[in-house]
CSV table of C-alpha atoms in Angstrom, one decimal:
chain,number,residue,atom,x,y,z
A,130,UNK,CA,-19.5,-25.7,-20.5
A,131,UNK,CA,-17.7,-25.0,-17.2
A,132,UNK,CA,-20.0,-25.7,-14.3
A,133,UNK,CA,-19.5,-23.5,-11.2
A,134,UNK,CA,-20.6,-25.0,-7.9
A,135,UNK,CA,-20.9,-22.8,-4.8
A,136,UNK,CA,-21.3,-23.9,-1.2
A,137,UNK,CA,-23.1,-23.3,1.0
A,138,UNK,CA,-26.1,-21.9,-0.8
A,139,UNK,CA,-27.3,-20.3,2.5
A,140,UNK,CA,-25.0,-18.8,5.1
A,141,UNK,CA,-26.4,-17.4,8.3
A,142,UNK,CA,-23.6,-15.4,10.1
A,143,UNK,CA,-23.4,-13.6,13.4
A,144,UNK,CA,-22.3,-9.9,13.1
A,145,UNK,CA,-18.6,-9.6,13.6
A,146,UNK,CA,-17.9,-13.2,12.8
A,147,UNK,CA,-16.1,-14.5,9.7
A,148,UNK,CA,-17.7,-16.1,6.7
A,149,UNK,CA,-16.4,-18.2,3.9
A,150,UNK,CA,-17.9,-19.2,0.6
A,151,UNK,CA,-16.5,-21.9,-1.7
A,152,UNK,CA,-16.7,-22.0,-5.5
A,153,UNK,CA,-15.5,-25.0,-7.5
A,154,UNK,CA,-15.2,-25.3,-11.2
A,155,UNK,CA,-15.6,-28.4,-13.3
A,156,UNK,CA,-12.3,-27.7,-15.0
A,157,UNK,CA,-9.2,-25.7,-14.3
A,158,UNK,CA,-9.7,-22.0,-14.8
A,159,UNK,CA,-6.1,-21.3,-15.6
A,160,UNK,CA,-6.1,-19.6,-19.0
A,161,UNK,CA,-3.4,-20.3,-21.6
A,162,UNK,CA,-2.1,-16.7,-20.9
A,163,UNK,CA,-1.4,-17.7,-17.3
A,164,UNK,CA,-4.3,-15.7,-15.8
A,165,UNK,CA,-7.2,-17.2,-13.9
A,166,UNK,CA,-10.4,-15.4,-14.7
A,167,UNK,CA,-12.5,-16.1,-11.5
A,168,UNK,CA,-14.5,-13.1,-10.2
A,169,UNK,CA,-16.7,-12.7,-7.1
A,170,UNK,CA,-19.8,-10.5,-7.1
A,171,UNK,CA,-22.1,-9.2,-4.4
A,172,UNK,CA,-25.7,-8.5,-5.0
A,173,UNK,CA,-27.5,-6.7,-2.3
A,174,UNK,CA,-31.3,-6.9,-2.1
A,175,UNK,CA,-32.9,-4.9,-4.9
A,176,UNK,CA,-29.5,-3.9,-6.4
A,177,UNK,CA,-27.4,-4.8,-9.4
A,178,UNK,CA,-24.4,-7.1,-8.8
A,179,UNK,CA,-21.1,-5.4,-7.9
A,180,UNK,CA,-17.7,-6.9,-8.5
A,181,UNK,CA,-15.7,-7.4,-5.4
A,182,UNK,CA,-12.8,-9.6,-6.5
A,183,UNK,CA,-11.3,-10.2,-10.0
A,184,UNK,CA,-8.7,-12.7,-11.1
A,185,UNK,CA,-9.1,-14.8,-7.9
A,186,UNK,CA,-7.6,-12.4,-5.4
A,187,UNK,CA,-7.6,-8.8,-6.6
A,188,UNK,CA,-9.9,-6.5,-4.7
A,189,UNK,CA,-11.8,-3.8,-6.6
A,190,UNK,CA,-11.2,-0.2,-5.7
A,191,UNK,CA,-13.5,0.8,-2.8
A,192,UNK,CA,-14.2,-2.8,-1.6
A,193,UNK,CA,-13.5,-3.1,2.1
A,194,UNK,CA,-10.4,-5.1,3.0
A,195,UNK,CA,-12.5,-7.5,5.1
A,196,UNK,CA,-13.2,-9.2,1.7
A,197,UNK,CA,-10.6,-11.4,0.3
A,198,UNK,CA,-10.4,-14.0,-2.4
A,199,UNK,CA,-8.1,-17.0,-2.8
A,200,UNK,CA,-7.6,-20.3,-4.6
A,201,UNK,CA,-6.3,-21.8,-7.7
A,202,UNK,CA,-7.1,-24.3,-10.4
A,203,UNK,CA,-10.6,-25.5,-9.6
A,204,UNK,CA,-11.1,-24.4,-6.0
A,205,UNK,CA,-11.7,-20.9,-4.9
A,206,UNK,CA,-12.9,-19.1,-1.7
A,207,UNK,CA,-14.3,-15.8,-0.8
A,208,UNK,CA,-13.8,-14.8,2.8
A,209,UNK,CA,-15.3,-12.0,4.9
A,210,UNK,CA,-13.2,-11.5,7.9
A,211,UNK,CA,-15.9,-9.8,10.1
A,212,UNK,CA,-19.4,-9.7,8.7
A,213,UNK,CA,-21.2,-6.4,8.9
A,214,UNK,CA,-24.9,-5.7,8.3
A,215,UNK,CA,-24.3,-4.2,4.9
A,216,UNK,CA,-22.8,-7.5,3.7
A,217,UNK,CA,-26.2,-9.1,3.5
A,218,UNK,CA,-27.0,-10.3,0.0
A,219,UNK,CA,-26.2,-13.0,-2.5
A,220,UNK,CA,-22.7,-13.7,-3.6
A,221,UNK,CA,-21.8,-15.2,-7.0
A,222,UNK,CA,-18.6,-16.5,-8.5
A,223,UNK,CA,-18.2,-16.3,-12.2
A,224,UNK,CA,-15.6,-17.8,-14.6
A,225,UNK,CA,-14.4,-16.0,-17.7
A,226,UNK,CA,-11.6,-18.3,-18.8
A,227,UNK,CA,-13.5,-20.8,-21.0
A,228,UNK,CA,-16.0,-18.9,-23.0
A,229,UNK,CA,-18.6,-19.0,-24.3
A,230,UNK,CA,-20.5,-19.3,-22.2
A,231,UNK,CA,-19.3,-17.2,-19.2
A,232,UNK,CA,-20.8,-19.1,-16.2
A,233,UNK,CA,-21.9,-18.2,-12.7
A,234,UNK,CA,-22.3,-20.2,-9.5
A,235,UNK,CA,-25.8,-20.7,-8.2
A,236,UNK,CA,-25.3,-17.9,-5.6
A,237,UNK,CA,-24.8,-18.0,-1.8
A,238,UNK,CA,-27.2,-16.0,0.3
A,239,UNK,CA,-25.6,-14.4,3.3
A,240,UNK,CA,-27.9,-13.4,6.1
A,241,UNK,CA,-27.5,-12.2,9.7
A,242,UNK,CA,-28.4,-14.7,12.4
B,166,UNK,CA,-17.8,7.6,-13.6
B,167,UNK,CA,-18.9,4.5,-15.6
B,168,UNK,CA,-22.6,4.4,-16.2
B,169,UNK,CA,-24.7,1.9,-18.1
B,170,UNK,CA,-28.4,2.7,-18.6
B,171,UNK,CA,-30.7,0.0,-20.0
B,172,UNK,CA,-34.1,0.8,-21.7
B,173,UNK,CA,-36.7,-0.9,-23.7
B,174,UNK,CA,-38.1,-3.4,-21.3
B,175,UNK,CA,-41.8,-4.1,-21.5
B,176,UNK,CA,-44.5,-6.7,-21.2
B,177,UNK,CA,-44.7,-8.7,-24.4
B,178,UNK,CA,-46.7,-11.7,-25.6
B,179,UNK,CA,-45.1,-15.0,-26.3
B,180,UNK,CA,-43.7,-15.0,-29.8
B,181,UNK,CA,-43.3,-11.3,-29.8
B,182,UNK,CA,-40.2,-9.1,-30.1
B,183,UNK,CA,-38.4,-6.5,-28.1
B,184,UNK,CA,-35.2,-4.4,-28.5
B,185,UNK,CA,-33.2,-3.5,-25.4
B,186,UNK,CA,-30.8,-0.6,-25.5
B,187,UNK,CA,-27.9,0.2,-23.2
B,188,UNK,CA,-26.4,3.7,-23.2
B,189,UNK,CA,-22.9,3.9,-21.9
B,190,UNK,CA,-20.9,6.8,-20.5
B,191,UNK,CA,-17.8,7.6,-18.5
B,192,UNK,CA,-15.4,5.4,-20.4
B,193,UNK,CA,-14.0,4.9,-23.9
B,194,UNK,CA,-16.9,2.7,-25.1
B,195,UNK,CA,-15.3,1.3,-28.3
B,196,UNK,CA,-12.4,-0.5,-26.7
B,197,UNK,CA,-14.5,-2.7,-24.3
B,198,UNK,CA,-16.4,-5.9,-24.9
B,199,UNK,CA,-20.0,-5.6,-23.7
B,200,UNK,CA,-22.2,-8.3,-22.3
B,201,UNK,CA,-25.9,-9.0,-21.5
B,202,UNK,CA,-26.7,-11.0,-18.4
B,203,UNK,CA,-30.2,-11.9,-17.2
B,204,UNK,CA,-31.8,-12.8,-13.9
B,205,UNK,CA,-35.2,-14.4,-13.8
B,206,UNK,CA,-37.3,-13.3,-10.8
B,207,UNK,CA,-35.9,-14.8,-7.6
B,208,UNK,CA,-33.2,-16.7,-9.4
B,209,UNK,CA,-29.5,-16.5,-10.2
B,210,UNK,CA,-27.5,-14.9,-13.0
B,211,UNK,CA,-27.4,-16.2,-16.5
B,212,UNK,CA,-25.0,-15.0,-19.2
B,213,UNK,CA,-26.8,-14.2,-22.4
B,214,UNK,CA,-24.5,-12.6,-25.0
B,215,UNK,CA,-21.3,-10.8,-25.7
B,216,UNK,CA,-19.9,-8.5,-28.4
B,217,UNK,CA,-16.3,-7.4,-28.9
B,218,UNK,CA,-15.3,-3.7,-29.1
B,219,UNK,CA,-15.7,-3.3,-32.9
B,220,UNK,CA,-18.8,-5.4,-33.2
B,221,UNK,CA,-17.2,-8.1,-35.4
B,222,UNK,CA,-17.5,-11.0,-32.8
B,223,UNK,CA,-20.6,-12.1,-31.0
B,224,UNK,CA,-21.5,-15.1,-28.9
B,225,UNK,CA,-24.7,-16.3,-27.4
B,226,UNK,CA,-26.0,-18.7,-24.8
B,227,UNK,CA,-27.6,-21.8,-26.3
B,228,UNK,CA,-30.9,-20.8,-24.7
B,229,UNK,CA,-31.2,-17.6,-26.9
B,230,UNK,CA,-29.1,-18.6,-30.0
B,231,UNK,CA,-31.0,-17.9,-33.2
B,232,UNK,CA,-33.6,-15.7,-31.4
B,233,UNK,CA,-31.5,-12.9,-29.9
B,234,UNK,CA,-29.0,-10.6,-31.7
B,235,UNK,CA,-26.5,-8.3,-30.0
B,236,UNK,CA,-25.1,-5.3,-31.8
B,237,UNK,CA,-23.5,-2.0,-31.0
B,238,UNK,CA,-23.2,1.6,-32.3
B,239,UNK,CA,-19.9,3.0,-31.1
B,240,UNK,CA,-20.8,6.5,-32.4
B,241,UNK,CA,-23.7,6.4,-30.0
B,242,UNK,CA,-22.0,4.6,-27.2
B,243,UNK,CA,-24.9,2.1,-27.2
B,244,UNK,CA,-25.2,-1.7,-27.2
B,245,UNK,CA,-28.4,-3.4,-28.2
B,246,UNK,CA,-30.2,-6.7,-27.7
B,247,UNK,CA,-32.8,-7.6,-30.3
B,248,UNK,CA,-35.0,-10.3,-28.9
B,249,UNK,CA,-37.3,-12.3,-31.2
B,250,UNK,CA,-39.6,-15.3,-30.7
B,251,UNK,CA,-39.8,-14.5,-27.0
B,252,UNK,CA,-40.9,-17.2,-24.6
B,253,UNK,CA,-42.2,-17.2,-21.0
B,254,UNK,CA,-38.8,-18.4,-19.8
B,255,UNK,CA,-37.2,-15.3,-21.2
B,256,UNK,CA,-38.9,-13.3,-18.4
B,257,UNK,CA,-36.1,-11.7,-16.4
B,258,UNK,CA,-34.3,-8.6,-15.4
B,259,UNK,CA,-31.7,-7.9,-18.2
B,260,UNK,CA,-28.4,-6.3,-17.3
B,261,UNK,CA,-26.0,-4.6,-19.6
B,262,UNK,CA,-22.4,-5.0,-18.4
B,263,UNK,CA,-18.9,-4.0,-19.4
B,264,UNK,CA,-16.3,-6.7,-19.7
B,265,UNK,CA,-12.8,-6.1,-18.3
B,266,UNK,CA,-11.2,-9.3,-17.2
B,267,UNK,CA,-14.8,-10.5,-16.7
B,268,UNK,CA,-17.7,-8.2,-16.0
B,269,UNK,CA,-16.7,-5.1,-13.9
B,270,UNK,CA,-19.6,-2.8,-14.2
B,271,UNK,CA,-23.3,-3.5,-14.4
B,272,UNK,CA,-26.3,-1.4,-15.4
B,273,UNK,CA,-29.3,-1.1,-13.1
B,274,UNK,CA,-31.2,-3.7,-15.1
B,275,UNK,CA,-34.5,-3.6,-17.1
B,276,UNK,CA,-37.4,-6.0,-16.7
B,277,UNK,CA,-38.7,-8.0,-19.6
B,278,UNK,CA,-41.9,-9.9,-19.0
B,279,UNK,CA,-43.2,-12.4,-21.5
B,280,UNK,CA,-46.8,-13.3,-20.8
B,281,UNK,CA,-50.2,-13.5,-22.5
């Protein structure tokens, strides 16, 4: 199984400042078809997860452009350029290249300082 | 608008059974894989099971293999999760989700509590 490791697990951020979350996989997430199935999800308190980024760097419709994804192979990053109060929650990476199982990172809790 | 609505969650005793349903709307149900993902209270996300669009391929997490069965009825736009031999560690919010290059839409979740 592919193990997804996120860091940090807790991220206190000042409003208006940038934030960055790392996600590393135990093996390359490049599929034989050339795609890399690495997604990022946001779960606000008391809500279902919501996909922010798919295939490493593609932003979902309606997701603010302060969110961006990057990376390749086994190392991936989610960046928030300027954190806003509504960004509080837990962020998960998930791989869908080597399945089953689909696997998630442990989650990174973003909170306001 | 894509909507996924889970139902069937309950409090059940260890060893008991439960069937979850997920009613889908707002998209062409039969062409999408569907997934179940669970989240124990206060913990992270755990993938449970997937089914392809026509219901001919299914996969399961090792933790539920042999106890849970996923199925779908495309005429009713509904996916199911039959859960047998339930254990305390199956206690979680269960999410139904659509797969589109990974999960793109999630239901609101339904709580399953396994306790005596």
